[in-house]
Coordinates of C-alpha atoms in Angstrom, one line a residue:
X1 CA 98.8 87.8 102.8
X2 CA 100.0 84.2 102.6
X3 CA 99.3 81.6 105.2
X4 CA 101.6 78.8 106.2
X5 CA 100.2 76.1 104.1
X6 CA 100.2 78.3 100.9
X7 CA 103.8 79.5 101.5
X8 CA 104.9 75.8 102.0
X9 CA 103.0 74.9 98.8
X10 CA 104.7 77.7 96.9
X11 CA 108.1 76.4 98.1
X12 CA 107.4 73.0 97.1
X13 CA 106.1 74.2 93.7
X14 CA 109.5 75.9 93.0
X15 CA 111.3 72.6 93.9
X16 CA 108.9 70.5 91.7
X17 CA 107.5 68.4 94.7
X18 CA 103.8 69.2 94.3
X19 CA 102.9 65.9 92.5
X20 CA 103.7 64.0 95.8
X21 CA 100.7 64.9 97.9
X22 CA 101.5 62.1 100.4
X23 CA 104.9 63.5 101.1
X24 CA 103.6 67.0 101.4
X25 CA 100.9 65.8 103.9
X26 CA 103.7 63.9 106.0
X27 CA 105.9 67.0 105.9
X28 CA 103.1 69.4 107.1
X29 CA 102.2 66.9 110.0
X30 CA 105.8 66.5 111.1
X31 CA 107.2 70.0 110.7
X32 CA 104.1 72.1 111.6
X33 CA 101.9 69.6 113.4
X34 CA 99.0 70.3 111.1
X35 CA 96.1 68.0 110.6
X36 CA 95.1 68.2 106.9
X37 CA 93.3 65.7 104.6
X38 CA 94.5 64.7 101.3
X39 CA 91.3 66.2 99.7
X40 CA 91.9 69.5 101.4
X41 CA 95.5 69.6 100.2
X42 CA 94.4 68.7 96.8
X43 CA 91.9 71.7 96.7
X44 CA 94.6 73.9 98.0
X45 CA 97.1 72.9 95.3
X46 CA 94.4 73.3 92.6
X47 CA 93.5 76.8 93.8
X48 CA 97.1 77.7 93.9
X49 CA 97.6 76.5 90.3
X50 CA 94.5 78.5 89.3
X51 CA 95.6 81.7 91.0
X52 CA 99.2 81.6 89.6
X53 CA 98.1 81.1 86.0

């Protein structure tokens, strides 16, 4: 089961926007009102990259 952050990251990966973590953080804060640090987002992106390989 995918959570909200993972599904948003998968969509961003399809569009090729994962390299802009500052934009992703801003998007998550504005759209879903999530408080997430850049370190936590980087770890989520790395775990997503490892699991999809």
